[in-house]
Amino acid sequence: MLYGALFAVLTVVATVPAQQPDPSQDSVDDYAPSSNVQCPDISTAPLIRVFTPENQTLHPDETEYIGQRTSKVLPDAWSAWLGGELPAHGYDLADFGGKYPKIGIAIPGGGLRSALYAAGTLNALDARNDSAKAAGTGGLLQVASYISGLSGGSWITGSLYFNNWPKINELVLGNGKDLEGWLLDVPFVTPDGINLFSDKNQAFFGSVLWSVMSKAYKGIDTSMTDPWSRLISYHFLNQTSRSNFFTNDTAHGAGQLWSHIPRIPTYQQFQAPFPIVVSDSRPVGSNLTTALSLDPIVYEITPLELASYDPNLSAGMNLTYAGTHLSNGKPENGSACVTGFDQAGFIMGTSASLFNQLFDFAHNTLSEFSSSDSSGLVYVLSRQLREVRTRADDVANWPSPFNGLKSATFEDSNKTWLELLDGASNNENVPYAPLFVKARGMDVIVTIEGSSDDPNNFPNGTSPIFSSLRQSTILRSSHQQFPPIPQNVEAFIETGVNARPTFFGCDPTQSPPEYPLVIYLPNAPPLNGDDPVTNTATFTLTYTLKHTSLFLDQAHLNAISGFTPRSTAPDLLYGTCLQCAAIDRARLKVSPPLPRSKACTTCFQRYCYDPQHPPSKADLPPGRKFTFVDPDPQGFARLGNFFARNKFALIGGLIGLLALIGLLIAGLLWRKKRLLGRQQTYTRVSEFHDDDAPWSRYSELRGTEAYELPNHRGAL
Ligand SMILES: *[C@@H]1O[C@H](CO)[C@@H](O)[C@H](O)[C@H]1NC(C)=O
Ligand SMILES: *[C@@H]1O[C@H](CO)[C@@H](O)[C@H](O)[C@H]1NC(C)=O
Ligand SMILES: *[C@@H]1O[C@H](CO)[C@@H](O)[C@H](O)[C@H]1NC(C)=O
Ligand SMILES: *[C@@H]1O[C@H](CO)[C@@H](O)[C@H](O)[C@H]1NC(C)=O
Ligand SMILES: *[C@@H]1O[C@H](CO)[C@@H](O)[C@H](O)[C@H]1NC(C)=O
Ligand SMILES: *[C@@H]1O[C@H](CO)[C@@H](O)[C@H](O)[C@H]1NC(C)=O
Ligand SMILES: *[C@@H]1O[C@H](CO)[C@@H](O)[C@H](O)[C@H]1NC(C)=O
Ligand SMILES: *[C@@H]1O[C@H](CO)[C@@H](O)[C@H](O)[C@H]1NC(C)=O
Ligand SMILES: *[C@@H]1O[C@H](CO)[C@@H](O)[C@H](O)[C@H]1NC(C)=O
Ligand SMILES: *[C@@H]1O[C@H](CO)[C@@H](O)[C@H](O)[C@H]1NC(C)=O
């Protein structure tokens, strides 16, 4: 079955070049960047911005966007949310003199769980949703200036933009008109079901492969991130529907570029927060294969730049030309710049590139897998990949534009490639870094906390604790500090702040405040003791429509309900309390500062974390259930039976994904190498065709090999 599958994929490869696509039409091979593009004159239009932590600058277009949104859009959004006669929060907006807090929203990783939790929660913060508006929570989204996403959180961020910022329920579930929804019931890897050889699956693999090959043929190194990026595009970009899923009638998002976000109507009208996606880097040449320490550079990708505000780099690269090797800011050859590298799917794939944590090449082990036969399959694939890889297969390969810069501090300064990884690889699963950048001057940071930390896939504070640590050490000169939070996971859990909305940093002692106010909205079970449906595993890559819909509703209810101490009742004043938190810093912008209103003072007693008098988990609602209960089980039982019957079949979910991607890469490299006449590599890959099944060789090795369980769940 394995080599049959590979052979089937390779057959597709072999036949692809026969049909030449019409380059004038949208096509899946628009995934290929354009190389040999004339570079801009860098003496007048540099591609790189270099600054220092002490004198940080933002890209001028970002400053312009925020300025326009602040002056043209936000005043009305604040009035619509908090204005009116005798509002419950007790402030007269006119007293703030038009100076409102600057708000950013952070969406962490966690695969589809995190994307769905963010969807349900954002919908509850969105004035366009009636029940959110009625609860008083709807409106926060409209007053935000920034939204940062990482891994699964980058998928909803990208999806919102590339669908022109629709209502969120319609984005996820479709609207029967122009929106098809995320199609989460269609499996990522084998969309036509588990028969790999069905015509439809074969057509799908062919299209994915065609995209990736078109990039490789430009001489740009690919990796597992590339096919993965294509799978993501089918669900989160706007060109795929149930009816065209298996055709290549459309490009399925190939050719849609992150640097084209400024052309999207929502952006042109400053109607949405400015998007930023986070990715980590593995120091090039490092043999680190699993989670990183806090040291390596953290990158951010905006519609304008690939940048890092980490003090040791402090530089940004024009995103349109990302994919071009630069040295000291100069292209090697002024007629050989690259554009089109910043494929929207590839940006989301880069941020969600967690393969390094699964394939431990250095030790020849695979995390996440038990010693079942299936691991043999993936093991062989990983071995095979290792033998044919040209560059790192398990990272997103980005030509480095920062070569030669900051050689005294930037550890990858003399490298020509960057190895970018899942943004959660350094344990900072919430993309806080961009929002704490000093130059951005954020007043309030909303955390839509869908991280999976504990065994039930609920958060336990790991991520803010790591970010707080990084900010107080490595980022001291460049970033704002984190407000006081419980110092370790045990304390986080003990105070209960991981299981109900909490405001951190309510009472700064300096003026201007020494840290932003953090609104923390953790994924948590229903107040009323119902079974939770929002704590799915990170690697669940298929959701039935029924589950998707129930998930959104439960997250929505969670986000409008607040909590009442030691009670299962929702807090009917929670909407007002959220408004209090959002507006609070405005009081400090007027001179002399305005006192906090009576209503907001009451709210803050319930929702603020006071380090002197920490709250207790004993105040949490009693009788909640924490164990995930699948609300629509038959969808997966079917798969389970299949896998039980087919010992060597590709396994569902993540293993299937890895195996498929492995097959695609192997096929791709085989093809590339064959074209290049590199007989030796060809011979190695062709061993897949041997009648002597690869897993028999694997089983000989098994005694000497160790298998590990994952030490990191927050990724993806
Ligand atoms: C800070 O950087 C900007 C832009 O690079 C520059 O114009 C300005 O002179 C710098 N200020 C200081 C104090 O170095
Ligand atoms: C899909 O998104 C692209 C890029 O934002 C846009 O140009 C196009 O009009 C969208 N297509 C549809 C059908 O919404
Ligand atoms: C279109 O899809 C088919 C598989 O159905 C594939 O063989 C073909 O190469 C694709 N062509 C293009 C231009 O993407
Ligand atoms: C990138 O460079 C091109 C060419 O100089 C320029 O037109 C474009 O505005 C730049 N984009 C950004 C975001 O700086
Ligand atoms: C620069 O790139 C162009 C376009 O690929 C190529 O024709 C030319 O030979 C290159 N020049 C050098 C010096 O490599
Ligand atoms: C990784 O590198 C370190 C330092 O160079 C070395 O001590 C260690 O053995 C290496 N680990 C592996 C798995 O190669
Ligand atoms: C930044 O650069 C300095 C100087 O080389 C180095 O000591 C420090 O370890 C670097 N910091 C990080 C986080 O890599
Ligand atoms: C890059 O720097 C490292 C250590 O600073 C050195 O070992 C390595 O040889 C350098 N590589 C190149 C290509 O100069
Ligand atoms: C908290 O989460 C981390 C993963 O993010 C996990 O390693 C740790 O065991 C968890 N601790 C508790 C007490 O749940
Ligand atoms: C608002 O969101 C809720 C919860 O997801 C949903 O049931 C309802 O249909 C939405 N209302 C509108 C008008 O979109």
PDB file of N, CA, C and O in Angstrom, residues 338-362:
ATOM      1  N   VAL A 338      13.230  38.438  -6.671  1.00  0.00           N
ATOM      2  CA  VAL A 338      12.122  37.479  -6.638  1.00  0.00           C
ATOM      3  C   VAL A 338      10.886  38.207  -6.118  1.00  0.00           C
ATOM      4  O   VAL A 338      10.967  38.970  -5.147  1.00  0.00           O
ATOM      5  N   THR A 339       9.759  37.996  -6.766  1.00  0.00           N
ATOM      6  CA  THR A 339       8.474  38.464  -6.227  1.00  0.00           C
ATOM      7  C   THR A 339       7.504  37.282  -6.240  1.00  0.00           C
ATOM      8  O   THR A 339       7.762  36.268  -6.902  1.00  0.00           O
ATOM      9  N   GLY A 340       6.414  37.398  -5.530  1.00  0.00           N
ATOM     10  CA  GLY A 340       5.409  36.336  -5.540  1.00  0.00           C
ATOM     11  C   GLY A 340       5.755  35.191  -4.599  1.00  0.00           C
ATOM     12  O   GLY A 340       5.110  34.145  -4.615  1.00  0.00           O
ATOM     13  N   PHE A 341       6.784  35.384  -3.784  1.00  0.00           N
ATOM     14  CA  PHE A 341       7.159  34.352  -2.803  1.00  0.00           C
ATOM     15  C   PHE A 341       6.183  34.351  -1.631  1.00  0.00           C
ATOM     16  O   PHE A 341       5.948  33.331  -0.989  1.00  0.00           O
ATOM     17  N   ASP A 342       5.601  35.526  -1.362  1.00  0.00           N
ATOM     18  CA  ASP A 342       4.757  35.724  -0.177  1.00  0.00           C
ATOM     19  C   ASP A 342       3.326  35.246  -0.430  1.00  0.00           C
ATOM     20  O   ASP A 342       2.361  35.951  -0.138  1.00  0.00           O
ATOM     21  N   GLN A 343       3.204  34.042  -0.956  1.00  0.00           N
ATOM     22  CA  GLN A 343       1.894  33.429  -1.171  1.00  0.00           C
ATOM     23  C   GLN A 343       1.101  33.419   0.141  1.00  0.00           C
ATOM     24  O   GLN A 343       1.648  33.044   1.188  1.00  0.00           O
ATOM     25  N   ALA A 344      -0.163  33.796   0.082  1.00  0.00           N
ATOM     26  CA  ALA A 344      -0.959  33.868   1.317  1.00  0.00           C
ATOM     27  C   ALA A 344      -0.935  32.526   2.049  1.00  0.00           C
ATOM     28  O   ALA A 344      -0.773  32.478   3.275  1.00  0.00           O
ATOM     29  N   GLY A 345      -1.077  31.441   1.316  1.00  0.00           N
ATOM     30  CA  GLY A 345      -1.051  30.121   1.955  1.00  0.00           C
ATOM     31  C   GLY A 345       0.307  29.852   2.597  1.00  0.00           C
ATOM     32  O   GLY A 345       0.394  29.253   3.672  1.00  0.00           O
ATOM     33  N   PHE A 346       1.367  30.301   1.936  1.00  0.00           N
ATOM     34  CA  PHE A 346       2.719  30.043   2.451  1.00  0.00           C
ATOM     35  C   PHE A 346       2.985  30.852   3.717  1.00  0.00           C
ATOM     36  O   PHE A 346       3.697  30.391   4.620  1.00  0.00           O
ATOM     37  N   ILE A 347       2.413  32.043   3.807  1.00  0.00           N
ATOM     38  CA  ILE A 347       2.585  32.821   5.036  1.00  0.00           C
ATOM     39  C   ILE A 347       1.892  32.083   6.193  1.00  0.00           C
ATOM     40  O   ILE A 347       2.459  31.907   7.277  1.00  0.00           O
ATOM     41  N   MET A 348       0.666  31.619   5.940  1.00  0.00           N
ATOM     42  CA  MET A 348      -0.052  30.884   6.991  1.00  0.00           C
ATOM     43  C   MET A 348       0.635  29.553   7.278  1.00  0.00           C
ATOM     44  O   MET A 348       0.679  29.090   8.422  1.00  0.00           O
ATOM     45  N   GLY A 349       1.187  28.939   6.250  1.00  0.00           N
ATOM     46  CA  GLY A 349       1.896  27.673   6.429  1.00  0.00           C
ATOM     47  C   GLY A 349       3.192  27.860   7.205  1.00  0.00           C
ATOM     48  O   GLY A 349       3.569  27.027   8.024  1.00  0.00           O
ATOM     49  N   THR A 350       3.889  28.963   6.943  1.00  0.00           N
ATOM     50  CA  THR A 350       5.131  29.248   7.665  1.00  0.00           C
ATOM     51  C   THR A 350       4.848  29.397   9.153  1.00  0.00           C
ATOM     52  O   THR A 350       5.526  28.811  10.004  1.00  0.00           O
ATOM     53  N   SER A 351       3.811  30.170   9.467  1.00  0.00           N
ATOM     54  CA  SER A 351       3.479  30.386  10.871  1.00  0.00           C
ATOM     55  C   SER A 351       3.021  29.091  11.530  1.00  0.00           C
ATOM     56  O   SER A 351       3.107  28.947  12.745  1.00  0.00           O
ATOM     57  N   ALA A 352       2.517  28.163  10.734  1.00  0.00           N
ATOM     58  CA  ALA A 352       2.008  26.883  11.251  1.00  0.00           C
ATOM     59  C   ALA A 352       2.933  25.729  10.885  1.00  0.00           C
ATOM     60  O   ALA A 352       2.495  24.597  10.740  1.00  0.00           O
ATOM     61  N   SER A 353       4.227  26.017  10.757  1.00  0.00           N
ATOM     62  CA  SER A 353       5.171  25.004  10.295  1.00  0.00           C
ATOM     63  C   SER A 353       5.768  24.288  11.491  1.00  0.00           C
ATOM     64  O   SER A 353       6.773  24.700  12.043  1.00  0.00           O
ATOM     65  N   LEU A 354       5.094  23.233  11.907  1.00  0.00           N
ATOM     66  CA  LEU A 354       5.526  22.596  13.149  1.00  0.00           C
ATOM     67  C   LEU A 354       6.239  21.287  12.906  1.00  0.00           C
ATOM     68  O   LEU A 354       6.457  20.528  13.834  1.00  0.00           O
ATOM     69  N   PHE A 355       6.629  21.039  11.670  1.00  0.00           N
ATOM     70  CA  PHE A 355       7.189  19.725  11.370  1.00  0.00           C
ATOM     71  C   PHE A 355       8.473  19.456  12.132  1.00  0.00           C
ATOM     72  O   PHE A 355       8.792  18.323  12.445  1.00  0.00           O
ATOM     73  N   ASN A 356       9.185  20.519  12.423  1.00  0.00           N
ATOM     74  CA  ASN A 356      10.430  20.330  13.173  1.00  0.00           C
ATOM     75  C   ASN A 356      10.163  19.649  14.507  1.00  0.00           C
ATOM     76  O   ASN A 356      11.021  18.978  15.050  1.00  0.00           O
ATOM     77  N   GLN A 357       8.958  19.852  15.029  1.00  0.00           N
ATOM     78  CA  GLN A 357       8.677  19.265  16.335  1.00  0.00           C
ATOM     79  C   GLN A 357       8.228  17.816  16.228  1.00  0.00           C
ATOM     80  O   GLN A 357       8.113  17.127  17.221  1.00  0.00           O
ATOM     81  N   LEU A 358       7.930  17.399  15.019  1.00  0.00           N
ATOM     82  CA  LEU A 358       7.418  16.045  14.842  1.00  0.00           C
ATOM     83  C   LEU A 358       8.475  15.105  14.289  1.00  0.00           C
ATOM     84  O   LEU A 358       8.537  13.954  14.658  1.00  0.00           O
ATOM     85  N   PHE A 359       9.285  15.634  13.400  1.00  0.00           N
ATOM     86  CA  PHE A 359      10.314  14.801  12.775  1.00  0.00           C
ATOM     87  C   PHE A 359      11.636  15.148  13.417  1.00  0.00           C
ATOM     88  O   PHE A 359      12.176  16.204  13.197  1.00  0.00           O
ATOM     89  N   ASP A 360      12.122  14.262  14.187  1.00  0.00           N
ATOM     90  CA  ASP A 360      13.385  14.536  14.836  1.00  0.00           C
ATOM     91  C   ASP A 360      14.488  13.862  14.028  1.00  0.00           C
ATOM     92  O   ASP A 360      14.879  12.738  14.291  1.00  0.00           O
ATOM     93  N   PHE A 361      14.965  14.597  13.039  1.00  0.00           N
ATOM     94  CA  PHE A 361      15.935  13.996  12.122  1.00  0.00           C
ATOM     95  C   PHE A 361      17.249  13.659  12.834  1.00  0.00           C
ATOM     96  O   PHE A 361      17.905  12.686  12.530  1.00  0.00           O
ATOM     97  N   ALA A 362      17.592  14.535  13.773  1.00  0.00           N
ATOM     98  CA  ALA A 362      18.898  14.345  14.401  1.00  0.00           C
ATOM     99  C   ALA A 362      18.963  13.016  15.148  1.00  0.00           C
ATOM    100  O   ALA A 362      19.990  12.363  15.192  1.00  0.00           O
TER     101      ALA A 362
END
